[in-house]
Every structure is written in C-alpha cells, then in structure tokens.
Amino acid sequence: MKIAIFGLGYVGTVSAACLADMGHTVVGVDINPTKVKLINQGKSPIVETGLPELIDRMVSKGQLSATVEAAEAMQDADISLVCVGTPDKGNGSPLLSAVSRACSDIGQHISVAADYHVVIIRSTILPGTMERMVAPTLEAASGLKIGEDLGLCFNPEFLREGSSLKDFYDPPFT
C-alpha cells in the first residue's frame, strides 16, 4: 500500500518510519525542506531512540522518502495521514490552520491518488472538528463526497517520547 504522510514532526516521522517498516511505501510531506532533506538522506529530523537506524534502513530499501510537494506524495497513494502540528492558540484550543491546509492539499491532488482514497487524521483536534472543518474542506477541495467517493477517519496518536516505536507497534487498547 502507498501512504502519504502530511507533517514530518514527531508523530508523522515515527508513523512514516514504522509504516515503511511494516512493508508499505511511504512518502512524507512537509513544508520544511530541511526535514525533507534529512529523511531523504536517511537521517531523523527528531530525536527518538532507534528511529535514526529505522529511517536509514527504510530509505535504503526504498520504502521511505520525503518531499515538499503534495502532488508527488499523493501519486497513486491509497491513504493519506494528516499528522501536522496543532499548537495551542493560548486559550486551550488547537490552532487548526495546518490541518486545514493539509486537507486542502490532499483534496486538490486526490485525482492522482488511488481509485478510492482514505484520509486519516492523526493530528490533535477537538470533537466536532471532523464534521465542521475537515470533511467540508476535503469535499470542497476535491469535489468528492465523503463516504461515497472518499473515506475519512480519525486515529488518535498515543506516542510517548522515548518509547514511540514501542508505542506504535504495541498501542494501548482504546
């Protein structure tokens, strides 16, 4: 399966490396060219035990790469994971501009993806955000209907710094 991962911060980088290790072809997307360059050199843009070696191995095998271009990552992708940051606005609610931008990018480039594409949100969002912002943004940008032409789901992340690889492969029961 080909997976596009939007956001190469902590969650996105760990998810990209682990999904590649599970046999998927993964292309990470980030607006930061330094992160993209590090991944493509087989280096980790974040500090996490075991991650540099895993990234190096997956890049060497051709299972993992990165780009700043959404269209490149979306080419023939079956799934898109949105793992962009949602920093606190200062009032306890998350800033969702990066999620909105990623959903717009996915929608605009979905025509180059697989026949039926599934978008998975892993970024931290408040209840109701899928219905109020994510789904309408994807539908408007793609011209497709969620549930008919395009799949959408939320998969919360439970990665603890220092044990994220273990947490990814053996997540807590939810």
mmCIF file of C-alpha atoms in Angstrom:
data_model
loop_
_atom_site.group_PDB
_atom_site.id
_atom_site.type_symbol
_atom_site.label_atom_id
_atom_site.label_comp_id
_atom_site.label_asym_id
_atom_site.label_seq_id
_atom_site.Cartn_x
_atom_site.Cartn_y
_atom_site.Cartn_z
ATOM 1 C CA MET A 1 0.000 0.000 0.000
ATOM 2 C CA LYS A 2 1.227 3.529 -0.692
ATOM 3 C CA ILE A 3 0.797 6.023 2.131
ATOM 4 C CA ALA A 4 1.278 9.798 2.045
ATOM 5 C CA ILE A 5 2.025 11.355 5.436
ATOM 6 C CA PHE A 6 1.454 15.085 5.821
ATOM 7 C CA GLY A 7 3.659 16.550 8.538
ATOM 8 C CA LEU A 8 7.094 15.216 9.469
ATOM 9 C CA GLY A 9 7.163 16.280 13.088
ATOM 10 C CA TYR A 10 7.217 13.780 15.916
ATOM 11 C CA VAL A 11 4.040 11.842 15.067
ATOM 12 C CA GLY A 12 4.499 11.980 11.305
ATOM 13 C CA THR A 13 8.127 10.879 11.300
ATOM 14 C CA VAL A 14 7.546 7.978 13.687
ATOM 15 C CA SER A 15 4.434 6.890 11.765
ATOM 16 C CA ALA A 16 6.253 7.132 8.422
ATOM 17 C CA ALA A 17 9.211 5.028 9.551
ATOM 18 C CA CYS A 18 7.077 2.394 11.271
ATOM 19 C CA LEU A 19 4.593 2.060 8.397
ATOM 20 C CA ALA A 20 7.512 1.692 5.974
ATOM 21 C CA ASP A 21 8.942 -0.981 8.271
ATOM 22 C CA MET A 22 5.603 -2.803 8.014
ATOM 23 C CA GLY A 23 6.123 -3.078 4.250
ATOM 24 C CA HIS A 24 4.260 -0.025 2.975
ATOM 25 C CA THR A 25 5.698 2.529 0.576
ATOM 26 C CA VAL A 26 5.615 5.833 2.451
ATOM 27 C CA VAL A 27 6.156 9.368 1.182
ATOM 28 C CA GLY A 28 6.278 12.091 3.803
ATOM 29 C CA VAL A 29 5.294 15.675 3.005
ATOM 30 C CA ASP A 30 6.474 18.713 4.922
ATOM 31 C CA ILE A 31 6.750 22.435 4.247
ATOM 32 C CA ASN A 32 10.181 22.403 5.915
ATOM 33 C CA PRO A 33 12.794 21.451 3.279
ATOM 34 C CA THR A 34 15.352 20.657 5.994
ATOM 35 C CA LYS A 35 13.170 17.855 7.397
ATOM 36 C CA VAL A 36 12.575 16.526 3.890
ATOM 37 C CA LYS A 37 16.304 16.566 3.124
ATOM 38 C CA LEU A 38 17.156 14.763 6.374
ATOM 39 C CA ILE A 39 14.642 11.979 5.712
ATOM 40 C CA ASN A 40 15.883 11.535 2.136
ATOM 41 C CA GLN A 41 19.448 11.279 3.485
ATOM 42 C CA GLY A 42 18.306 8.501 5.831
ATOM 43 C CA LYS A 43 18.503 10.730 8.906
ATOM 44 C CA SER A 44 15.885 11.541 11.509
ATOM 45 C CA PRO A 45 14.627 15.113 11.939
ATOM 46 C CA ILE A 46 13.629 14.266 15.524
ATOM 47 C CA VAL A 47 15.377 12.641 18.472
ATOM 48 C CA GLU A 48 13.958 9.233 19.357
ATOM 49 C CA THR A 49 15.714 6.025 20.376
ATOM 50 C CA GLY A 50 16.012 3.608 17.442
ATOM 51 C CA LEU A 51 14.435 5.967 14.922
ATOM 52 C CA PRO A 52 17.603 7.082 13.062
ATOM 53 C CA GLU A 53 18.534 3.470 12.310
ATOM 54 C CA LEU A 54 14.988 2.614 11.217
ATOM 55 C CA ILE A 55 14.766 5.635 8.909
ATOM 56 C CA ASP A 56 18.164 4.859 7.384
ATOM 57 C CA ARG A 57 17.143 1.244 6.761
ATOM 58 C CA MET A 58 13.766 2.191 5.227
ATOM 59 C CA VAL A 59 15.243 4.894 2.964
ATOM 60 C CA SER A 60 17.969 2.455 1.833
ATOM 61 C CA LYS A 61 15.285 -0.141 0.991
ATOM 62 C CA GLY A 62 13.291 2.425 -0.982
ATOM 63 C CA GLN A 63 10.302 2.159 1.369
ATOM 64 C CA LEU A 64 10.535 5.728 2.701
ATOM 65 C CA SER A 65 11.088 9.103 1.061
ATOM 66 C CA ALA A 66 10.005 12.696 1.591
ATOM 67 C CA THR A 67 9.036 15.737 -0.461
ATOM 68 C CA VAL A 68 7.754 19.287 -0.125
ATOM 69 C CA GLU A 69 5.267 18.621 -2.957
ATOM 70 C CA ALA A 70 1.833 17.266 -2.011
ATOM 71 C CA ALA A 71 1.143 16.133 -5.585
ATOM 72 C CA GLU A 72 4.274 13.957 -5.575
ATOM 73 C CA ALA A 73 3.288 12.260 -2.323
ATOM 74 C CA MET A 74 -0.310 11.742 -3.455
ATOM 75 C CA GLN A 75 0.664 9.997 -6.714
ATOM 76 C CA ASP A 76 -1.065 6.564 -6.523
ATOM 77 C CA ALA A 77 -1.460 6.857 -2.727
ATOM 78 C CA ASP A 78 -4.112 4.682 -1.097
ATOM 79 C CA ILE A 79 -4.095 6.540 2.212
ATOM 80 C CA SER A 80 -3.146 9.988 3.477
ATOM 81 C CA LEU A 81 -2.305 10.514 7.147
ATOM 82 C CA VAL A 82 -2.550 14.065 8.448
ATOM 83 C CA CYS A 83 -0.007 14.427 11.259
ATOM 84 C CA VAL A 84 0.558 18.177 11.232
ATOM 85 C CA GLY A 85 1.041 20.194 14.387
ATOM 86 C CA THR A 86 -1.870 21.823 16.178
ATOM 87 C CA PRO A 87 -0.256 24.203 18.658
ATOM 88 C CA ASP A 88 -2.299 25.757 21.450
ATOM 89 C CA LYS A 89 -3.820 29.122 20.497
ATOM 90 C CA GLY A 90 -3.195 30.277 24.049
ATOM 91 C CA ASN A 91 -6.735 29.600 25.203
ATOM 92 C CA GLY A 92 -6.574 25.803 25.347
ATOM 93 C CA SER A 93 -7.910 25.227 21.850
ATOM 94 C CA PRO A 94 -5.724 23.968 18.984
ATOM 95 C CA LEU A 95 -4.723 26.103 16.014
ATOM 96 C CA LEU A 96 -6.101 24.175 13.030
ATOM 97 C CA SER A 97 -4.642 26.115 10.090
ATOM 98 C CA ALA A 98 -2.094 23.386 9.271
ATOM 99 C CA VAL A 99 -4.814 20.697 9.346
ATOM 100 C CA SER A 100 -6.979 22.795 7.031
ATOM 101 C CA ARG A 101 -4.037 23.402 4.671
ATOM 102 C CA ALA A 102 -3.156 19.676 4.585
ATOM 103 C CA CYS A 103 -6.786 18.736 3.856
ATOM 104 C CA SER A 104 -6.912 21.318 1.051
ATOM 105 C CA ASP A 105 -3.666 19.953 -0.417
ATOM 106 C CA ILE A 106 -4.982 16.385 -0.252
ATOM 107 C CA GLY A 107 -8.275 17.377 -1.864
ATOM 108 C CA GLN A 108 -6.589 19.347 -4.638
ATOM 109 C CA HIS A 109 -4.297 16.454 -5.550
ATOM 110 C CA ILE A 110 -6.592 13.497 -4.919
ATOM 111 C CA SER A 111 -7.111 12.973 -8.647
ATOM 112 C CA VAL A 112 -3.603 11.447 -8.854
ATOM 113 C CA ALA A 113 -4.255 9.093 -5.909
ATOM 114 C CA ALA A 114 -5.625 5.551 -5.965
ATOM 115 C CA ASP A 115 -9.216 4.907 -7.074
ATOM 116 C CA TYR A 116 -10.618 5.017 -3.534
ATOM 117 C CA HIS A 117 -8.605 7.134 -1.138
ATOM 118 C CA VAL A 118 -8.848 7.228 2.655
ATOM 119 C CA VAL A 119 -7.794 10.274 4.673
ATOM 120 C CA ILE A 120 -6.834 9.627 8.296
ATOM 121 C CA ILE A 121 -6.490 12.490 10.747
ATOM 122 C CA ARG A 122 -3.905 11.858 13.481
ATOM 123 C CA SER A 123 -3.408 15.490 14.460
ATOM 124 C CA THR A 124 -4.868 16.613 17.771
ATOM 125 C CA ILE A 125 -8.312 18.105 17.151
ATOM 126 C CA LEU A 126 -11.373 18.831 19.256
ATOM 127 C CA PRO A 127 -14.611 16.827 18.986
ATOM 128 C CA GLY A 128 -16.707 18.063 16.087
ATOM 129 C CA THR A 129 -13.745 19.259 14.014
ATOM 130 C CA MET A 130 -14.102 16.371 11.559
ATOM 131 C CA GLU A 131 -17.691 17.384 10.749
ATOM 132 C CA ARG A 132 -17.249 21.167 10.952
ATOM 133 C CA MET A 133 -13.902 21.651 9.208
ATOM 134 C CA VAL A 134 -12.114 18.525 7.940
ATOM 135 C CA ALA A 135 -14.899 16.908 5.869
ATOM 136 C CA PRO A 136 -16.139 20.171 4.286
ATOM 137 C CA THR A 137 -12.570 21.202 3.410
ATOM 138 C CA LEU A 138 -11.808 17.845 1.760
ATOM 139 C CA GLU A 139 -15.104 17.824 -0.145
ATOM 140 C CA ALA A 140 -14.712 21.413 -1.358
ATOM 141 C CA ALA A 141 -11.113 20.905 -2.500
ATOM 142 C CA SER A 142 -11.705 17.520 -4.155
ATOM 143 C CA GLY A 143 -15.251 17.741 -5.484
ATOM 144 C CA LEU A 144 -15.803 14.292 -3.941
ATOM 145 C CA LYS A 145 -18.309 13.103 -1.338
ATOM 146 C CA ILE A 146 -17.060 11.662 1.968
ATOM 147 C CA GLY A 147 -18.398 8.134 2.448
ATOM 148 C CA GLU A 148 -19.117 7.624 -1.242
ATOM 149 C CA ASP A 149 -16.021 8.661 -3.186
ATOM 150 C CA LEU A 150 -13.576 9.204 -0.355
ATOM 151 C CA GLY A 151 -13.001 7.690 3.087
ATOM 152 C CA LEU A 152 -12.328 9.719 6.222
ATOM 153 C CA CYS A 153 -11.496 8.645 9.765
ATOM 154 C CA PHE A 154 -9.752 9.787 12.928
ATOM 155 C CA ASN A 155 -6.955 7.776 14.536
ATOM 156 C CA PRO A 156 -5.663 9.418 17.712
ATOM 157 C CA GLU A 157 -1.978 9.067 18.383
ATOM 158 C CA PHE A 158 -0.661 7.719 21.661
ATOM 159 C CA LEU A 159 3.077 8.047 21.163
ATOM 160 C CA ARG A 160 5.201 8.823 24.198
ATOM 161 C CA GLU A 161 8.552 10.454 23.638
ATOM 162 C CA GLY A 162 11.291 7.962 24.386
ATOM 163 C CA SER A 163 9.117 4.921 23.664
ATOM 164 C CA SER A 164 7.301 5.904 20.474
ATOM 165 C CA LEU A 165 8.480 2.941 18.386
ATOM 166 C CA LYS A 166 7.227 0.508 21.024
ATOM 167 C CA ASP A 167 4.010 2.510 21.370
ATOM 168 C CA PHE A 168 3.438 2.430 17.607
ATOM 169 C CA TYR A 169 3.899 -1.327 17.300
ATOM 170 C CA ASP A 170 2.065 -2.134 20.542
ATOM 171 C CA PRO A 171 -0.523 0.624 21.102
ATOM 172 C CA PRO A 172 -2.635 0.764 24.246
ATOM 173 C CA PHE A 173 -6.128 -0.650 23.999
ATOM 174 C CA THR A 174 -8.647 2.134 23.435
#
